[in-house]
Short mmCIF file of C-alpha atoms in Angstrom, two decimals:
data_model
loop_
_atom_site.label_atom_id
_atom_site.label_comp_id
_atom_site.label_asym_id
_atom_site.label_seq_id
_atom_site.Cartn_x
_atom_site.Cartn_y
_atom_site.Cartn_z
CA MET M 30 71.44 86.57 107.16
CA VAL M 31 71.60 88.20 110.61
CA SER M 32 71.58 84.84 112.32
CA ASP M 33 74.80 84.05 110.51
CA GLU M 34 76.50 87.26 111.43
CA ARG M 35 76.31 87.27 115.15
CA PRO M 36 77.25 84.81 117.84
CA SER M 37 74.54 83.13 119.89
CA PRO M 38 73.42 85.05 122.97
CA GLU M 39 73.39 81.80 124.84
CA GLY M 40 77.24 81.75 125.10
CA PRO M 41 80.36 83.65 124.31
CA ALA M 42 81.87 84.10 120.90
CA THR M 43 84.81 82.02 119.89
CA PHE M 44 88.23 82.95 118.91
CA ARG M 45 87.51 81.15 115.64
CA GLU M 46 84.66 83.36 115.00
CA VAL M 47 86.55 86.53 115.65
CA PHE M 48 89.48 85.51 113.55
CA ALA M 49 87.28 84.47 110.72
CA GLN M 50 86.62 88.10 109.97
CA ARG M 51 89.24 89.05 107.40
CA GLU M 52 89.41 92.66 108.29
CA TYR M 53 89.89 91.89 111.98
CA ARG M 54 92.87 89.73 110.98
CA ALA M 55 94.34 92.65 109.12
CA VAL M 56 93.80 95.14 112.08
CA PHE M 57 95.05 92.65 114.51
CA ALA M 58 98.25 91.94 112.61
CA ALA M 59 99.00 95.67 112.06
CA SER M 60 98.42 96.44 115.53
CA THR M 61 100.57 93.66 116.95
CA LEU M 62 103.42 94.80 114.61
CA THR M 63 103.27 98.43 115.74
CA TRP M 64 102.86 97.54 119.45
CA VAL M 65 105.93 95.54 119.41
CA GLY M 66 107.71 98.09 117.25
CA ASP M 67 106.93 100.80 119.71
CA TYR M 68 108.30 98.96 122.69
CA VAL M 69 111.35 97.87 120.82
CA ALA M 70 111.95 101.61 119.93
CA LYS M 71 111.40 102.76 123.50
CA ALA M 72 113.96 100.38 124.84
CA ALA M 73 116.48 101.22 122.03
CA VAL M 74 116.07 105.03 122.28
CA THR M 75 116.45 105.05 126.02
CA LEU M 76 119.62 103.08 125.72
CA LEU M 77 120.87 105.15 122.81
CA ILE M 78 120.46 108.49 124.67
CA TYR M 79 121.86 107.17 127.83
CA ARG M 80 124.95 106.01 125.91
CA GLU M 81 125.29 109.45 124.22
CA THR M 82 124.75 111.53 127.31
CA GLU M 83 125.22 109.33 130.34
CA SER M 84 122.21 111.12 131.63
CA VAL M 85 119.42 109.28 133.49
CA ALA M 86 117.26 112.34 133.23
CA LEU M 87 117.55 112.62 129.51
CA SER M 88 117.15 108.80 129.07
CA ALA M 89 113.93 109.10 131.17
CA ALA M 90 112.67 111.94 129.09
CA ALA M 91 113.12 109.87 125.89
CA PHE M 92 110.90 107.27 127.62
CA ALA M 93 108.28 109.67 128.91
CA VAL M 94 107.86 111.79 125.53
CA SER M 95 105.45 109.11 124.27
CA TYR M 96 102.92 110.14 126.75
CA LEU M 97 103.09 113.89 126.18
CA PRO M 98 100.72 113.91 123.08
CA TRP M 99 97.87 112.44 125.25
CA LEU M 100 98.48 114.90 127.97
CA VAL M 101 98.77 118.01 125.86
CA GLY M 102 96.15 117.24 123.06
CA GLY M 103 94.95 113.60 123.05
CA PRO M 104 91.24 114.28 122.56
CA LEU M 105 91.88 117.03 119.92
CA LEU M 106 94.15 114.80 117.88
CA ALA M 107 91.69 111.95 118.25
CA THR M 108 88.85 113.99 116.97
CA ILE M 109 90.74 114.36 113.59
CA ALA M 110 90.13 110.57 113.02
CA GLU M 111 86.31 111.33 113.14
CA ARG M 112 86.76 113.71 110.13
CA HIS M 113 88.48 111.32 107.72
CA PRO M 114 88.10 107.65 106.63
CA PHE M 115 89.47 105.44 109.25
CA ARG M 116 91.59 103.29 106.99
CA ARG M 117 93.30 106.45 105.52
CA VAL M 118 94.09 107.77 108.90
CA MET M 119 95.71 104.57 109.98
CA VAL M 120 97.71 104.33 106.86
CA VAL M 121 98.78 107.84 106.84
CA CYS M 122 99.81 107.77 110.52
CA ASP M 123 101.78 104.63 110.00
CA LEU M 124 103.75 106.16 106.99
CA LEU M 125 104.50 109.30 108.92
CA ARG M 126 105.81 107.18 111.90
CA MET M 127 107.83 105.10 109.61
CA VAL M 128 109.61 108.22 107.94
CA LEU M 129 110.15 109.83 111.34
CA MET M 130 111.64 106.68 112.89
CA LEU M 131 114.03 106.44 109.88
CA LEU M 132 115.16 109.89 110.69
CA VAL M 133 115.64 109.03 114.43
CA ALA M 134 117.85 106.12 113.31
CA ILE M 135 120.24 108.42 111.42
CA PRO M 136 123.58 107.99 113.36
CA GLY M 137 124.97 111.14 115.16
CA ALA M 138 121.83 112.94 115.50
CA PRO M 139 121.87 115.42 118.52
CA VAL M 140 119.86 114.43 121.40
CA PRO M 141 117.36 117.38 121.26
CA VAL M 142 116.66 116.52 117.54
CA ILE M 143 115.97 112.85 118.60
CA LEU M 144 113.57 113.98 121.37
CA ALA M 145 111.83 116.33 118.81
CA LEU M 146 111.48 113.55 116.22
CA LEU M 147 110.21 111.19 118.95
CA PHE M 148 107.59 113.69 120.05
CA ALA M 149 106.44 114.19 116.47
CA THR M 150 106.33 110.45 116.05
CA THR M 151 104.12 110.03 118.91
CA LEU M 152 101.69 112.73 117.81
CA ALA M 153 100.39 110.20 115.23
CA ASN M 154 99.43 107.84 118.11
CA PRO M 155 96.11 109.40 119.06
CA PRO M 156 94.51 109.70 115.73
CA SER M 157 95.82 106.37 114.53
CA GLN M 158 94.51 104.47 117.65
CA ALA M 159 91.32 106.44 117.74
CA ALA M 160 90.75 105.33 113.95
CA ARG M 161 91.50 101.65 115.00
CA SER M 162 89.27 101.71 117.95
CA ALA M 163 86.47 103.19 115.81
CA LEU M 164 86.87 100.63 113.08
CA LEU M 165 86.64 97.40 115.14
CA PRO M 166 82.88 97.77 116.03
CA LEU M 167 82.16 97.92 112.27
CA ILE M 168 84.09 94.67 111.72
CA LEU M 169 82.98 92.60 114.83
CA PRO M 170 79.37 92.24 115.64
CA GLY M 171 77.76 91.33 118.95
CA ASP M 172 79.81 89.47 121.42
CA ARG M 173 82.65 88.91 118.86
CA LEU M 174 83.58 92.35 119.56
CA VAL M 175 83.91 91.85 123.39
CA VAL M 176 86.17 88.77 122.60
CA GLY M 177 88.08 90.75 120.21
CA LEU M 178 88.75 93.40 122.79
CA SER M 179 89.98 90.82 125.21
CA VAL M 180 92.37 89.38 122.63
CA ASN M 181 93.69 92.92 121.69
CA ALA M 182 94.18 93.82 125.31
CA SER M 183 96.00 90.56 126.03
CA VAL M 184 98.15 90.69 122.91
CA GLY M 185 98.94 94.26 123.78
CA GLN M 186 100.28 93.41 127.24
CA ALA M 187 102.32 90.37 125.63
CA ALA M 188 103.77 92.82 122.90
CA GLN M 189 105.01 95.05 125.79
CA VAL M 190 106.97 92.19 127.36
CA VAL M 191 108.28 90.96 123.95
CA GLY M 192 108.96 94.43 122.75
CA TYR M 193 110.96 95.44 125.78
CA LEU M 194 112.93 92.20 125.85
CA LEU M 195 113.62 92.25 121.99
CA GLY M 196 114.47 95.99 122.21
CA ALA M 197 116.96 95.66 124.90
CA ALA M 198 118.62 92.64 123.40
CA VAL M 199 118.93 94.24 119.86
CA ALA M 200 119.73 97.80 121.03
CA THR M 201 122.62 96.46 123.31
CA VAL M 202 124.36 95.37 120.23
CA ASN M 203 123.03 98.06 117.70
CA PRO M 204 120.39 100.60 118.62
CA THR M 205 120.04 101.79 115.07
CA ALA M 206 118.99 98.26 114.02
CA ALA M 207 116.26 98.25 116.62
CA LEU M 208 114.97 101.67 115.32
CA LEU M 209 115.03 100.31 111.83
CA MET M 210 112.95 97.36 112.90
CA ASN M 211 110.33 99.78 114.29
CA ALA M 212 110.33 101.91 111.11
CA GLY M 213 109.81 98.51 109.15
CA ALA M 214 106.98 97.63 111.45
CA PHE M 215 105.24 100.83 110.65
CA GLY M 216 105.69 100.40 106.88
CA LEU M 217 104.42 96.77 107.04
CA SER M 218 101.59 97.72 109.14
CA ALA M 219 100.54 100.39 106.48
CA VAL M 220 100.49 97.78 103.77
CA ILE M 221 98.49 95.33 105.76
CA VAL M 222 95.71 97.89 106.65
CA ARG M 223 95.61 99.36 103.06
CA LEU M 224 95.16 95.89 101.52
CA GLY M 225 93.21 94.10 104.28
CA VAL M 226 90.71 96.71 105.52
CA ARG M 227 87.67 98.05 103.44
CA ASP M 228 87.44 101.77 102.75
CA ARG M 229 84.57 103.50 104.61
CA PRO M 230 83.29 107.04 104.52
CA PRO M 231 84.16 109.30 107.55
CA ALA M 232 82.10 109.13 110.54
CA MET M 233 81.73 112.90 110.48
CA THR M 234 80.50 114.35 107.19
CA GLY M 235 81.49 117.82 105.92
CA GLU M 236 78.10 119.35 106.83
CA HIS M 237 78.35 118.21 110.48
CA ARG M 238 81.78 119.77 111.01
CA SER M 239 82.34 122.88 113.15
CA HIS M 240 85.44 123.99 114.83
CA LEU M 241 87.91 121.24 115.97
CA LEU M 242 87.89 122.53 119.51
CA ARG M 243 84.05 122.63 119.58
CA GLU M 244 83.88 119.04 118.25
CA THR M 245 86.51 117.98 120.89
CA ALA M 246 84.41 119.55 123.75
CA ALA M 247 81.31 117.92 122.40
CA GLY M 248 83.11 114.58 122.93
CA PHE M 249 83.72 115.46 126.54
CA SER M 250 80.16 116.60 126.97
CA MET M 251 78.84 113.31 125.44
CA VAL M 252 80.86 111.19 127.91
CA PHE M 253 80.31 113.13 131.08
CA ARG M 254 76.77 114.30 130.69
CA THR M 255 75.43 110.92 129.68
CA PRO M 256 74.70 109.08 132.97
CA VAL M 257 75.64 105.57 131.77
CA LEU M 258 78.77 106.78 129.84
CA ARG M 259 79.90 108.77 132.88
CA ALA M 260 79.43 105.64 135.15
CA ILE M 261 81.43 103.51 132.81
CA ALA M 262 84.19 106.29 132.58
CA ILE M 263 84.43 106.43 136.41
CA LEU M 264 84.63 102.81 136.68
CA VAL M 265 87.51 102.53 134.08
CA PHE M 266 89.39 105.51 135.54
CA SER M 267 89.04 104.22 139.26
CA ALA M 268 90.48 100.75 138.10
CA MET M 269 93.51 102.55 136.51
CA LEU M 270 94.18 104.30 139.77
CA PHE M 271 95.15 101.08 141.55
CA SER M 272 96.19 98.55 138.91
CA ILE M 273 99.14 100.45 137.78
CA VAL M 274 100.85 100.96 141.29
CA PRO M 275 102.69 97.56 141.60
CA GLU M 276 104.32 98.21 138.11
CA GLY M 277 105.06 101.81 138.86
CA LEU M 278 106.70 101.08 142.28
CA ALA M 279 108.32 97.79 141.34
CA ALA M 280 111.88 99.17 141.27
CA ALA M 281 111.57 100.63 144.75
CA TRP M 282 109.80 97.57 146.25
CA ALA M 283 112.38 95.22 144.65
CA ASN M 284 115.43 97.24 145.93
CA GLU M 285 113.87 97.69 149.39
CA HIS M 286 112.40 94.34 150.01
CA ALA M 287 114.24 91.66 147.91
CA GLY M 288 116.24 90.55 150.82
CA GLN M 289 118.55 87.44 150.51
CA SER M 290 116.30 85.20 148.56
CA MET M 291 116.20 87.22 145.29
CA ASN M 292 118.27 89.52 143.15
CA PRO M 293 116.78 92.95 143.15
CA GLY M 294 116.89 93.13 139.30
CA LEU M 295 114.92 89.86 139.05
CA ALA M 296 112.49 90.83 141.82
CA GLN M 297 111.67 94.09 139.80
CA ALA M 298 111.26 92.08 136.58
CA VAL M 299 108.87 89.67 138.29
CA ILE M 300 106.77 92.41 139.71
CA MET M 301 106.58 94.38 136.54
CA ALA M 302 105.68 91.30 134.48
CA ALA M 303 103.02 90.10 136.95
CA THR M 304 100.23 92.60 135.97
CA PRO M 305 100.67 92.00 132.24
CA VAL M 306 100.53 88.20 132.82
CA GLY M 307 97.52 88.46 135.04
CA PHE M 308 95.87 90.83 132.42
CA ILE M 309 96.68 88.31 129.52
CA LEU M 310 95.07 85.41 131.51
CA GLY M 311 92.04 87.37 132.62
CA GLY M 312 91.28 88.72 129.16
CA LEU M 313 91.47 85.39 127.47
CA ILE M 314 89.87 83.37 130.22
CA ILE M 315 86.92 85.53 131.18
CA GLY M 316 86.45 86.77 127.54
CA ARG M 317 86.36 83.21 126.17
CA ALA M 318 85.12 80.94 128.84
CA VAL M 319 82.42 83.08 130.44
CA ALA M 320 78.99 83.63 128.84
CA PRO M 321 78.06 87.12 128.02
CA ALA M 322 75.29 87.49 130.51
CA ARG M 323 77.48 86.13 133.23
CA ARG M 324 80.36 88.55 132.28
CA LEU M 325 78.02 91.50 132.87
CA LEU M 326 77.09 90.17 136.32
CA LEU M 327 80.86 89.81 137.17
CA LEU M 328 81.61 93.41 136.22
CA ARG M 329 80.87 94.89 139.78
CA PRO M 330 82.54 92.11 141.88
CA LEU M 331 85.71 92.26 139.62
CA ALA M 332 85.85 96.14 140.07
CA VAL M 333 86.01 95.63 143.91
CA ILE M 334 88.37 92.61 143.66
CA ALA M 335 90.99 94.57 141.60
CA PRO M 336 92.08 96.88 144.44
CA MET M 337 91.25 94.32 147.07
CA ALA M 338 93.91 91.97 145.79
CA LEU M 339 96.67 94.47 146.60
CA VAL M 340 95.52 95.21 150.21
CA PRO M 341 97.78 92.36 151.64
CA ALA M 342 100.71 94.46 150.70
CA LEU M 343 100.21 96.06 154.12
CA PHE M 344 101.84 93.00 155.70
CA ASP M 345 105.21 93.56 153.79
CA PRO M 346 105.23 90.31 151.73
CA PRO M 347 108.23 89.21 149.65
CA PRO M 348 108.41 90.34 145.97
CA VAL M 349 107.09 86.95 144.68
CA VAL M 350 103.92 87.35 146.73
CA VAL M 351 103.57 91.01 145.59
CA ALA M 352 103.85 89.84 142.02
CA LEU M 353 101.05 87.24 142.77
CA LEU M 354 98.83 90.00 144.15
CA ALA M 355 99.64 92.23 141.13
CA ALA M 356 98.70 89.33 138.77
CA VAL M 357 95.28 88.81 140.54
CA CYS M 358 94.67 92.58 140.16
CA GLY M 359 95.56 92.44 136.45
CA PHE M 360 93.27 89.43 136.03
CA ALA M 361 90.33 91.29 137.48
CA VAL M 362 90.86 94.46 135.49
CA ALA M 363 91.14 92.43 132.34
CA GLY M 364 87.91 90.75 133.12
CA LEU M 365 85.97 93.93 133.60
CA LEU M 366 87.50 96.26 130.91
CA PRO M 367 86.36 94.48 127.75
CA MET M 368 82.67 94.51 128.92
CA ALA M 369 82.95 98.01 130.26
CA ASN M 370 84.29 99.14 126.75
CA GLY M 371 81.49 97.16 125.02
CA LEU M 372 78.78 98.89 127.11
CA PHE M 373 80.50 102.25 126.72
CA VAL M 374 80.38 102.22 122.92
CA GLN M 375 76.86 100.53 122.77
CA ALA M 376 75.65 103.61 124.50
CA LEU M 377 77.43 106.07 122.24
CA PRO M 378 75.57 107.77 119.31
CA ASP M 379 77.16 107.62 115.89
CA GLY M 380 79.78 110.13 115.21
CA PHE M 381 81.28 110.16 118.63
CA ARG M 382 83.49 107.05 118.42
CA ALA M 383 86.96 108.43 117.94
CA ARG M 384 86.23 111.62 120.17
CA ALA M 385 85.10 109.34 123.03
CA PHE M 386 88.28 107.29 122.57
CA GLY M 387 90.29 110.37 122.99
CA VAL M 388 88.56 111.28 126.05
CA MET M 389 88.99 107.93 127.70
CA ALA M 390 92.54 107.28 126.56
CA THR M 391 93.65 110.57 127.75
CA GLY M 392 92.04 110.11 131.11
CA VAL M 393 93.65 106.73 131.45
CA GLN M 394 97.01 108.10 130.79
CA VAL M 395 96.75 111.03 133.14
CA ILE M 396 95.29 108.99 136.06
CA GLN M 397 97.99 106.27 135.57
CA GLY M 398 100.66 108.79 135.61
CA ALA M 399 99.12 110.63 138.72
CA ALA M 400 98.81 107.43 140.63
CA VAL M 401 102.28 106.37 140.31
CA LEU M 402 103.47 109.99 141.04
CA VAL M 403 101.26 110.37 144.14
CA THR M 404 102.13 106.86 145.57
CA GLY M 405 105.80 107.50 144.79
CA LEU M 406 105.86 110.88 146.78
CA LEU M 407 104.04 109.24 149.69
CA ALA M 408 106.61 106.33 149.76
CA GLU M 409 109.25 109.02 150.32
CA ARG M 410 107.63 109.70 153.75
CA PHE M 411 105.92 106.47 154.76
CA PRO M 412 106.90 102.72 154.50
CA LEU M 413 106.18 101.51 150.99
CA PRO M 414 104.02 98.53 152.14
CA ILE M 415 101.78 101.06 154.23
CA VAL M 416 101.48 103.28 151.10
CA VAL M 417 100.37 100.39 148.74
CA GLY M 418 98.20 98.76 151.27
CA VAL M 419 96.37 101.81 152.35
CA TRP M 420 96.12 103.03 148.78
CA SER M 421 94.37 99.80 147.75
CA ALA M 422 92.19 99.75 150.73
CA ALA M 423 90.96 103.28 149.71
CA GLY M 424 90.43 101.67 146.23
CA VAL M 425 88.13 99.11 147.68
CA VAL M 426 86.03 101.79 149.31
CA LEU M 427 85.99 103.76 146.06
CA MET M 428 85.13 100.86 143.80
CA SER M 429 82.44 99.60 146.27
CA ILE M 430 80.77 103.14 145.83
CA VAL M 431 81.14 102.94 142.09
CA ALA M 432 79.72 99.51 141.99
CA LEU M 433 76.68 100.49 144.24
CA ARG M 434 75.86 103.41 142.07
CA TRP M 435 76.24 101.36 138.91
CA PRO M 436 73.10 101.97 136.72
CA ASP M 437 70.53 99.17 136.61
CA GLN M 438 69.94 97.09 133.64
CA GLN M 439 66.92 99.06 132.45
CA THR M 440 68.91 102.28 132.51
CA VAL M 441 71.75 100.80 130.52
CA ALA M 442 69.25 99.29 128.12
CA ALA M 443 67.41 102.54 127.61
CA SER M 444 70.66 104.41 126.99
CA ILE M 445 71.74 101.86 124.24
CA ASP M 446 68.29 102.16 122.73
CA ALA M 447 68.57 105.93 122.70
CA ALA M 448 72.12 105.59 121.11
CA ARG M 449 70.80 103.28 118.39
CA ALA M 450 67.92 105.49 117.59
CA ALA M 451 70.09 108.56 117.37
CA SER M 452 72.48 106.62 115.10
CA GLY M 453 69.59 105.60 112.89
CA GLY M 454 70.56 102.05 113.56
CA ALA M 455 67.15 100.79 114.32
CA ASP M 456 63.48 102.25 114.27
CA GLU M 457 62.49 100.14 117.30
CA PRO M 458 64.29 99.76 120.66
CA VAL M 459 66.31 96.80 121.17
CA ALA M 460 64.52 93.83 122.60
CA HIS M 461 66.80 93.05 125.59
CA GLY M 462 64.41 90.55 126.93
CA GLY M 463 65.86 87.96 129.08
CA SER M 464 69.55 88.86 128.06
CA THR M 465 71.42 91.01 130.37
CA ASP M 466 74.12 91.66 127.83
CA PRO M 467 73.47 94.34 125.36
CA THR M 468 76.39 93.17 123.30
CA SER M 469 74.37 90.12 122.21
CA SER M 470 72.15 92.25 120.00
CA ASP M 471 72.13 92.15 116.11
CA ASP M 472 75.09 93.31 114.05
CA PRO M 473 74.83 97.18 114.31
CA GLY M 474 76.21 97.69 110.87
CA PRO M 475 78.27 100.44 109.49
CA GLY M 476 76.33 103.25 110.94
CA HIS M 477 76.21 102.09 114.42
CA MET M 478 78.55 102.75 117.24
CA GLY M 479 80.39 99.69 118.69
CA PRO M 480 82.54 99.27 121.88
CA GLU M 481 86.05 99.54 120.60
CA ARG M 482 85.50 103.21 119.46
CA ALA M 483 85.62 104.18 122.89
CA ARG M 484 88.95 103.12 123.81
CA GLN M 485 91.45 100.40 123.32
CA VAL M 486 92.53 100.63 127.10
CA VAL M 487 93.06 99.70 127.69
CA THR M 488 94.86 99.44 124.86
#
């Protein structure tokens, strides 16, 4: 019965309810394996190429190559996931990445070959992540989806820390072993998804297909011509402009401002780890302890708090204080992203899940890279605390405008009702009644659009 399939609108879903879903457990386990494996491989390949060439530039290129597929064709590659069953896309991408990582692990391969193989490996990321993001709303109904998003985002941040540490430790002794670990993670992930996830038909049937470029353009049009979706996209992109800055400039801050009290290397590690730690705490605490309706009310205040937390950088605090400021920023961003994601996909008509994910994920990647690049260039000419503080103050102004222009509840509810009707998910509008959280509605079922299809920013 429906009453058994959804959490109560009176309070948030529990972790137990989320992990009670067998398919979610499979997707969660597979995702965690590939996340950790990816970061292990990044650390290993970076070290391997540096040892082979003693070139910082080539070592950095090996790290940066993972971002290229999103920049050169993320939405296009994500659209492919819409054309095929999500489980098949995830399994095939995992197997392809496993084979390619095994080739990277062959000793003595020339550096250009390694870089080419890495690029080919990362081409599988957009369709794989889009398929996973599109699948989760079909598995987790109602508020369970928002809690599931919070869990995924928090675990993704933890996987980054664990993967880098594990990769650096193993690669120092044997880089090939670290690469084989990553290949094994992809292989195991493919098995888990194949056995643990139910097969479903493609979101886009053959008769609805046109040209791949036209389908991708339709995804952009859906996101930016729908007022509610556009508002959410602006909110997410604006949050990314400021939350990435402490991590991106950590090395410079640590080396310029560590002083006598802390080793620069330790200071850099503390600053870089602070945002993921804050993100983990924010995702778990707000996602689990705060009721759905209150989460929605917190969305706009958290949007302003995120950049505001970094404004005190103007006063040139020590690295430990910078880390605390970054953790508060990460906490605020983690509190708003799952709810924003949930609303985003609730307002998407069926058939646009993977494409919308491609649009959002590509935007996040480009904006984060641009924010670090611009602030880094500014820091070449102006004192670093001034750059970070003024940049964050500008963020407060921007996020205040975004919050003031946020659509009202009736507009959001109407957009969700329209999306449900276009998806064939309901003959009547959703009764939003006294609840201010659209994610507390009934299980949308396989034909409806759920939040995680838009993005896994997050993650």
